[in-house]
């Protein structure tokens, strides 16, 4: 024990030394911290961070995603490092194309932003196998994430390689680069008890191993109360301002590494939601309670291309983030958070240098203040914890109106510049538009050969993970049975039943080459039982099963001991009783013949004969078509109407799994549209290939363009003015307009112009963007006023002014007025566009 303590002390002192700020040419470079915040290059910082994962987008998207994040008020980009894409085979590395980690980090730095590097190397992230390469499972004696010599050896080897790469490119802040934080391990407290003492010693080893790599920036461990030495324990969750127990040492700052902007979705889920208002409330709460860094997980979720999604996770990832799957700004979430960041930056000096204080204003309202005694530096957060009713309170001699469960921010302890519940920023609605250039697709098909009798290589069906080794989703299983005529039931309507009990994930069954049926599990319960009646014949019968995986597990203890695939097979309803086929002798074929031939490529597709699709194709069939790139520059998607479950390739590149028949409780597919990156497309003659597991007809598939050109505003006369109405100049908080009042603010994306006012009502309208309705009170000149302010412009402001909409007469006295507006943006001439 004394030796371990000695090593720990050396690592701790070494980390403190290399994390210290050093002078380079008179300029301080590096990152340290105290109980208040990180100190970057000698300066305290409020840090607004967003997760953007480089392999969940394409390199051509990275600059725009990062720029949109910066325009949204962020100054940090956070990413995991994905071990299994970088080392898919032991000792063979890939850092090319979308896996070019160095290029991604450099792009962050080129945009004047900081970076957080979460090395894990276990990352979870709803990513296949939690980021761990499959080959790691086959290391003798290995136990993942434990004080286990084989695992620690390979973990340290990979982490060291990544750190060395970053150092070689001078990407750490201590070298003048953008990386200000690194993370080792990931939410280990959630599984630590399962490993008992080996869990305690492992996490101490992991922290000290990281400290010994001498990065010159602090290390963090998320959700890890016993983070060792100078490693900072951080919070993950939706409301860390209320749930975080705090740093485990008084000299560490409060950092929030994951503020979940929605919820990842799995096939079978309904849409997930988290409002902009709730997200903003959580962030304001965090900074009002001594927080100095928040990271939005995710800020852009992106796409789980190919087979990178974990078990049952959809191909679309965190689409409800401020930047949606396609990189488009989701409003009002993007704009409302941007306004919040501006409001918090107006409080920056008080938050980082002021003394905190809390005052109770009523039973449900408190004021949290940060003041510098003897100066005018003061910021206040008025927080209502009443979730049902608004309240008016008195603070420092003035009355303030607080909507239910909201926080108002006062950068000078007097002026409300922002309220978490009152959204001043615009709203928008996403549109999927059928491409004019690809409105008629001609489909051809090729049916996969269904194996009848593979060479028997095992008495039992083998396990799926071990067979596929993360190279494919598919394995064929075959066995034969000899049925005597006397075994058959002579009553016509009573057929034998094939029953297959499987540990997951899905299956398609055939008997004598005929499709029998399919079944699948779920993300919650992977196991399932397939049961379908079968037509057997006297003599030899061939049972063929196509076992299917929908991603490897990404979380939990002892991941190396998870299994999938058929575990019991039987025939019920024979005159001789139930026939158990589990130990009948089985043959196996890993992968589809079409995968081996690479039918998803132009070269591979030329090896077989395709036929024109006349009607629905049989199960396990390949389909292909050609199409030109859609018009314009908007993102592209394919809507998989008429299909069931399978995989899509564009010009030889997989864009992920699709699953249309696993519907949510609302009766709709969890995901219908699938992202086709523009960089995957040529101007003409693009090849789309689909492998479909069940009977389907591709003729209703559509190529779409995606936009958010429907923009809206919904502002009341009691909304605070836009936070852009104020600034802090020369340490003074001042208005930048003569008379700050509420207004509707609209701005088209990509320099488009407002070509039509689709809805306008000043009164008491209701609804949401894309679905507004006039209420009982409505100004008849609403649309005219909006058109005069906005038509033909890229952006416009509409004052919330009764005189503007009602003149001298108010037809609805006593009703609080709201302006709801919906407009359409386009590159077209507004005079030629219909309303």
mmCIF file of C-alpha atoms in Angstrom, residues 278-463:
data_model
loop_
_atom_site.group_PDB
_atom_site.id
_atom_site.type_symbol
_atom_site.label_atom_id
_atom_site.label_comp_id
_atom_site.label_asym_id
_atom_site.label_seq_id
_atom_site.Cartn_x
_atom_site.Cartn_y
_atom_site.Cartn_z
ATOM 1 C CA UNK A 278 -36.568 23.333 -19.711
ATOM 2 C CA UNK A 279 -33.038 23.152 -21.110
ATOM 3 C CA UNK A 280 -32.527 26.874 -20.534
ATOM 4 C CA UNK A 281 -33.888 26.628 -16.988
ATOM 5 C CA UNK A 282 -31.405 23.873 -16.151
ATOM 6 C CA UNK A 283 -28.447 25.868 -17.494
ATOM 7 C CA UNK A 284 -29.432 29.110 -15.759
ATOM 8 C CA UNK A 285 -29.879 27.128 -12.558
ATOM 9 C CA UNK A 286 -26.408 25.592 -12.929
ATOM 10 C CA UNK A 287 -24.593 28.891 -13.420
ATOM 11 C CA UNK A 288 -26.575 30.505 -10.603
ATOM 12 C CA UNK A 289 -25.250 27.792 -8.275
ATOM 13 C CA UNK A 290 -21.520 28.131 -8.968
ATOM 14 C CA UNK A 291 -21.337 26.181 -12.226
ATOM 15 C CA UNK A 292 -18.803 27.440 -14.750
ATOM 16 C CA UNK A 293 -19.021 24.911 -17.635
ATOM 17 C CA UNK A 294 -22.014 23.273 -19.279
ATOM 18 C CA UNK A 295 -21.855 20.858 -22.185
ATOM 19 C CA UNK A 296 -24.920 20.096 -24.295
ATOM 20 C CA UNK A 297 -25.087 16.398 -25.096
ATOM 21 C CA UNK A 298 -25.749 16.521 -27.973
ATOM 22 C CA UNK A 299 -25.440 19.892 -29.709
ATOM 23 C CA UNK A 300 -25.463 18.021 -33.014
ATOM 24 C CA UNK A 301 -26.304 14.322 -32.842
ATOM 25 C CA UNK A 302 -25.876 13.418 -36.485
ATOM 26 C CA UNK A 303 -26.103 9.976 -38.049
ATOM 27 C CA UNK A 304 -25.042 6.482 -37.012
ATOM 28 C CA UNK A 305 -23.719 5.475 -40.406
ATOM 29 C CA UNK A 306 -23.129 1.847 -41.395
ATOM 30 C CA UNK A 307 -23.411 -0.460 -38.353
ATOM 31 C CA UNK A 308 -22.094 1.993 -35.751
ATOM 32 C CA UNK A 309 -25.299 2.257 -33.688
ATOM 33 C CA UNK A 310 -25.527 0.247 -30.473
ATOM 34 C CA UNK A 311 -28.246 -2.345 -29.853
ATOM 35 C CA UNK A 312 -31.542 -1.159 -31.388
ATOM 36 C CA UNK A 313 -30.420 2.503 -31.471
ATOM 37 C CA UNK A 314 -31.814 4.357 -34.475
ATOM 38 C CA UNK A 315 -29.648 5.547 -37.332
ATOM 39 C CA UNK A 316 -30.695 9.132 -36.551
ATOM 40 C CA UNK A 317 -29.030 10.308 -33.321
ATOM 41 C CA UNK A 318 -30.247 13.074 -31.010
ATOM 42 C CA UNK A 319 -32.193 14.739 -33.796
ATOM 43 C CA UNK A 320 -33.851 17.035 -31.223
ATOM 44 C CA UNK A 321 -30.527 18.760 -30.444
ATOM 45 C CA UNK A 322 -30.032 22.483 -31.245
ATOM 46 C CA UNK A 323 -28.583 21.368 -34.599
ATOM 47 C CA UNK A 324 -30.692 18.561 -36.040
ATOM 48 C CA UNK A 325 -29.424 15.428 -37.780
ATOM 49 C CA UNK A 326 -28.818 17.383 -40.981
ATOM 50 C CA UNK A 327 -26.994 20.250 -39.242
ATOM 51 C CA UNK A 328 -29.965 22.628 -39.524
ATOM 52 C CA UNK A 329 -30.748 24.954 -36.627
ATOM 53 C CA UNK A 330 -33.673 23.616 -34.616
ATOM 54 C CA UNK A 331 -35.599 26.594 -33.372
ATOM 55 C CA UNK A 332 -36.386 27.830 -30.820
ATOM 56 C CA UNK A 333 -33.847 25.616 -29.036
ATOM 57 C CA UNK A 334 -30.787 26.960 -30.897
ATOM 58 C CA UNK A 335 -31.812 30.624 -30.598
ATOM 59 C CA UNK A 336 -33.171 30.465 -27.032
ATOM 60 C CA UNK A 337 -29.901 28.947 -25.809
ATOM 61 C CA UNK A 338 -27.892 31.473 -27.816
ATOM 62 C CA UNK A 339 -29.766 34.253 -26.009
ATOM 63 C CA UNK A 340 -29.090 32.517 -22.691
ATOM 64 C CA UNK A 341 -25.356 32.380 -23.367
ATOM 65 C CA UNK A 342 -25.359 36.090 -24.160
ATOM 66 C CA UNK A 343 -27.265 36.853 -20.953
ATOM 67 C CA UNK A 344 -24.821 34.786 -18.880
ATOM 68 C CA UNK A 345 -21.839 36.463 -20.511
ATOM 69 C CA UNK A 346 -23.310 39.821 -19.466
ATOM 70 C CA UNK A 347 -22.989 38.444 -15.910
ATOM 71 C CA UNK A 348 -19.491 37.052 -16.463
ATOM 72 C CA UNK A 349 -17.472 39.309 -14.173
ATOM 73 C CA UNK A 350 -19.921 38.949 -11.306
ATOM 74 C CA UNK A 351 -20.164 35.184 -11.711
ATOM 75 C CA UNK A 352 -16.423 34.614 -11.840
ATOM 76 C CA UNK A 353 -15.315 37.180 -9.257
ATOM 77 C CA UNK A 354 -18.350 38.090 -7.145
ATOM 78 C CA UNK A 355 -19.385 36.814 -3.739
ATOM 79 C CA UNK A 356 -22.463 34.539 -3.825
ATOM 80 C CA UNK A 357 -25.555 35.181 -1.745
ATOM 81 C CA UNK A 358 -29.067 33.737 -1.593
ATOM 82 C CA UNK A 359 -32.231 35.627 -0.626
ATOM 83 C CA UNK A 360 -35.671 34.108 -0.164
ATOM 84 C CA UNK A 361 -38.285 36.333 -1.854
ATOM 85 C CA UNK A 362 -41.336 34.113 -1.267
ATOM 86 C CA UNK A 363 -42.199 30.509 -0.524
ATOM 87 C CA UNK A 364 -41.308 29.458 -4.078
ATOM 88 C CA UNK A 365 -38.998 32.237 -5.305
ATOM 89 C CA UNK A 366 -35.368 32.899 -4.447
ATOM 90 C CA UNK A 367 -32.756 35.355 -5.629
ATOM 91 C CA UNK A 368 -29.200 34.152 -6.159
ATOM 92 C CA UNK A 369 -26.733 37.043 -6.332
ATOM 93 C CA UNK A 370 -23.090 37.514 -7.175
ATOM 94 C CA UNK A 371 -21.638 40.871 -6.023
ATOM 95 C CA UNK A 372 -18.287 42.520 -5.632
ATOM 96 C CA UNK A 373 -18.497 44.658 -2.489
ATOM 97 C CA UNK A 374 -17.692 48.324 -3.030
ATOM 98 C CA UNK A 375 -18.348 48.135 -6.794
ATOM 99 C CA UNK A 376 -21.341 48.140 -9.122
ATOM 100 C CA UNK A 377 -20.573 44.603 -10.253
ATOM 101 C CA UNK A 378 -23.706 42.613 -9.464
ATOM 102 C CA UNK A 379 -25.743 39.896 -11.178
ATOM 103 C CA UNK A 380 -28.924 38.263 -9.966
ATOM 104 C CA UNK A 381 -30.947 35.185 -10.859
ATOM 105 C CA UNK A 382 -34.588 35.296 -9.779
ATOM 106 C CA UNK A 383 -35.770 31.691 -9.724
ATOM 107 C CA UNK A 384 -39.353 30.490 -9.388
ATOM 108 C CA UNK A 385 -39.687 26.866 -8.318
ATOM 109 C CA UNK A 386 -43.473 27.027 -8.562
ATOM 110 C CA UNK A 387 -44.210 24.693 -11.476
ATOM 111 C CA UNK A 388 -47.883 25.690 -11.808
ATOM 112 C CA UNK A 389 -48.399 29.402 -11.274
ATOM 113 C CA UNK A 390 -46.669 32.642 -12.229
ATOM 114 C CA UNK A 391 -45.705 35.012 -9.439
ATOM 115 C CA UNK A 392 -44.827 38.685 -8.946
ATOM 116 C CA UNK A 393 -42.126 39.366 -6.344
ATOM 117 C CA UNK A 394 -40.346 42.421 -5.017
ATOM 118 C CA UNK A 395 -36.553 42.533 -5.237
ATOM 119 C CA UNK A 396 -34.500 45.567 -4.219
ATOM 120 C CA UNK A 397 -37.485 47.850 -4.347
ATOM 121 C CA UNK A 398 -38.793 46.742 -7.768
ATOM 122 C CA UNK A 399 -41.509 44.285 -8.763
ATOM 123 C CA UNK A 400 -40.672 41.409 -11.107
ATOM 124 C CA UNK A 401 -43.057 39.058 -12.876
ATOM 125 C CA UNK A 402 -41.870 35.445 -13.037
ATOM 126 C CA UNK A 403 -43.647 32.812 -15.155
ATOM 127 C CA UNK A 404 -44.065 29.401 -13.509
ATOM 128 C CA UNK A 405 -40.818 27.452 -13.139
ATOM 129 C CA UNK A 406 -38.580 30.030 -14.687
ATOM 130 C CA UNK A 407 -35.453 32.024 -13.991
ATOM 131 C CA UNK A 408 -34.963 35.693 -14.860
ATOM 132 C CA UNK A 409 -31.411 36.941 -15.357
ATOM 133 C CA UNK A 410 -30.488 40.466 -14.214
ATOM 134 C CA UNK A 411 -26.862 41.299 -15.186
ATOM 135 C CA UNK A 412 -26.976 44.535 -13.144
ATOM 136 C CA UNK A 413 -29.300 43.239 -10.393
ATOM 137 C CA UNK A 414 -31.995 45.541 -11.839
ATOM 138 C CA UNK A 415 -32.763 44.816 -15.492
ATOM 139 C CA UNK A 416 -34.329 41.574 -16.752
ATOM 140 C CA UNK A 417 -32.596 40.695 -20.033
ATOM 141 C CA UNK A 418 -33.718 37.088 -20.231
ATOM 142 C CA UNK A 419 -36.266 34.702 -18.813
ATOM 143 C CA UNK A 420 -35.941 30.970 -19.376
ATOM 144 C CA UNK A 421 -39.682 30.509 -19.965
ATOM 145 C CA UNK A 422 -40.308 33.411 -22.351
ATOM 146 C CA UNK A 423 -38.881 32.580 -25.756
ATOM 147 C CA UNK A 424 -37.982 35.675 -27.765
ATOM 148 C CA UNK A 425 -36.042 33.823 -30.484
ATOM 149 C CA UNK A 426 -37.783 32.551 -33.590
ATOM 150 C CA UNK A 427 -39.243 29.082 -34.117
ATOM 151 C CA UNK A 428 -39.052 26.913 -37.219
ATOM 152 C CA UNK A 429 -40.485 23.782 -38.761
ATOM 153 C CA UNK A 430 -38.634 21.133 -40.765
ATOM 154 C CA UNK A 431 -39.811 20.327 -44.289
ATOM 155 C CA UNK A 432 -39.069 17.202 -46.325
ATOM 156 C CA UNK A 433 -39.582 18.105 -49.987
ATOM 157 C CA UNK A 434 -39.724 15.502 -52.755
ATOM 158 C CA UNK A 435 -36.907 16.154 -55.211
ATOM 159 C CA UNK A 436 -38.016 17.301 -58.645
ATOM 160 C CA UNK A 437 -35.014 15.626 -60.301
ATOM 161 C CA UNK A 438 -35.529 12.192 -58.771
ATOM 162 C CA UNK A 439 -39.286 11.756 -58.912
ATOM 163 C CA UNK A 440 -39.184 8.472 -60.831
ATOM 164 C CA UNK A 441 -36.864 5.711 -59.691
ATOM 165 C CA UNK A 442 -36.492 2.506 -61.700
ATOM 166 C CA UNK A 443 -35.785 -0.480 -59.486
ATOM 167 C CA UNK A 444 -34.100 -3.814 -60.123
ATOM 168 C CA UNK A 445 -33.743 -6.707 -57.720
ATOM 169 C CA UNK A 446 -31.646 -9.761 -56.982
ATOM 170 C CA UNK A 447 -32.733 -12.383 -54.455
ATOM 171 C CA UNK A 448 -30.213 -13.706 -51.958
ATOM 172 C CA UNK A 449 -29.749 -17.456 -52.165
ATOM 173 C CA UNK A 450 -31.369 -19.116 -49.167
ATOM 174 C CA UNK A 451 -29.011 -21.921 -48.066
ATOM 175 C CA UNK A 452 -30.783 -25.216 -47.474
ATOM 176 C CA UNK A 453 -28.046 -27.385 -45.993
ATOM 177 C CA UNK A 454 -24.754 -25.890 -44.902
ATOM 178 C CA UNK A 455 -21.992 -28.167 -43.681
ATOM 179 C CA UNK A 456 -22.698 -29.131 -40.086
ATOM 180 C CA UNK A 457 -19.992 -27.690 -37.830
ATOM 181 C CA UNK A 458 -21.687 -27.748 -34.444
ATOM 182 C CA UNK A 459 -24.298 -29.785 -32.612
ATOM 183 C CA UNK A 460 -25.814 -26.537 -31.242
ATOM 184 C CA UNK A 461 -26.491 -23.188 -32.963
ATOM 185 C CA UNK A 462 -23.426 -21.020 -32.404
ATOM 186 C CA UNK A 463 -23.496 -17.605 -30.701
#
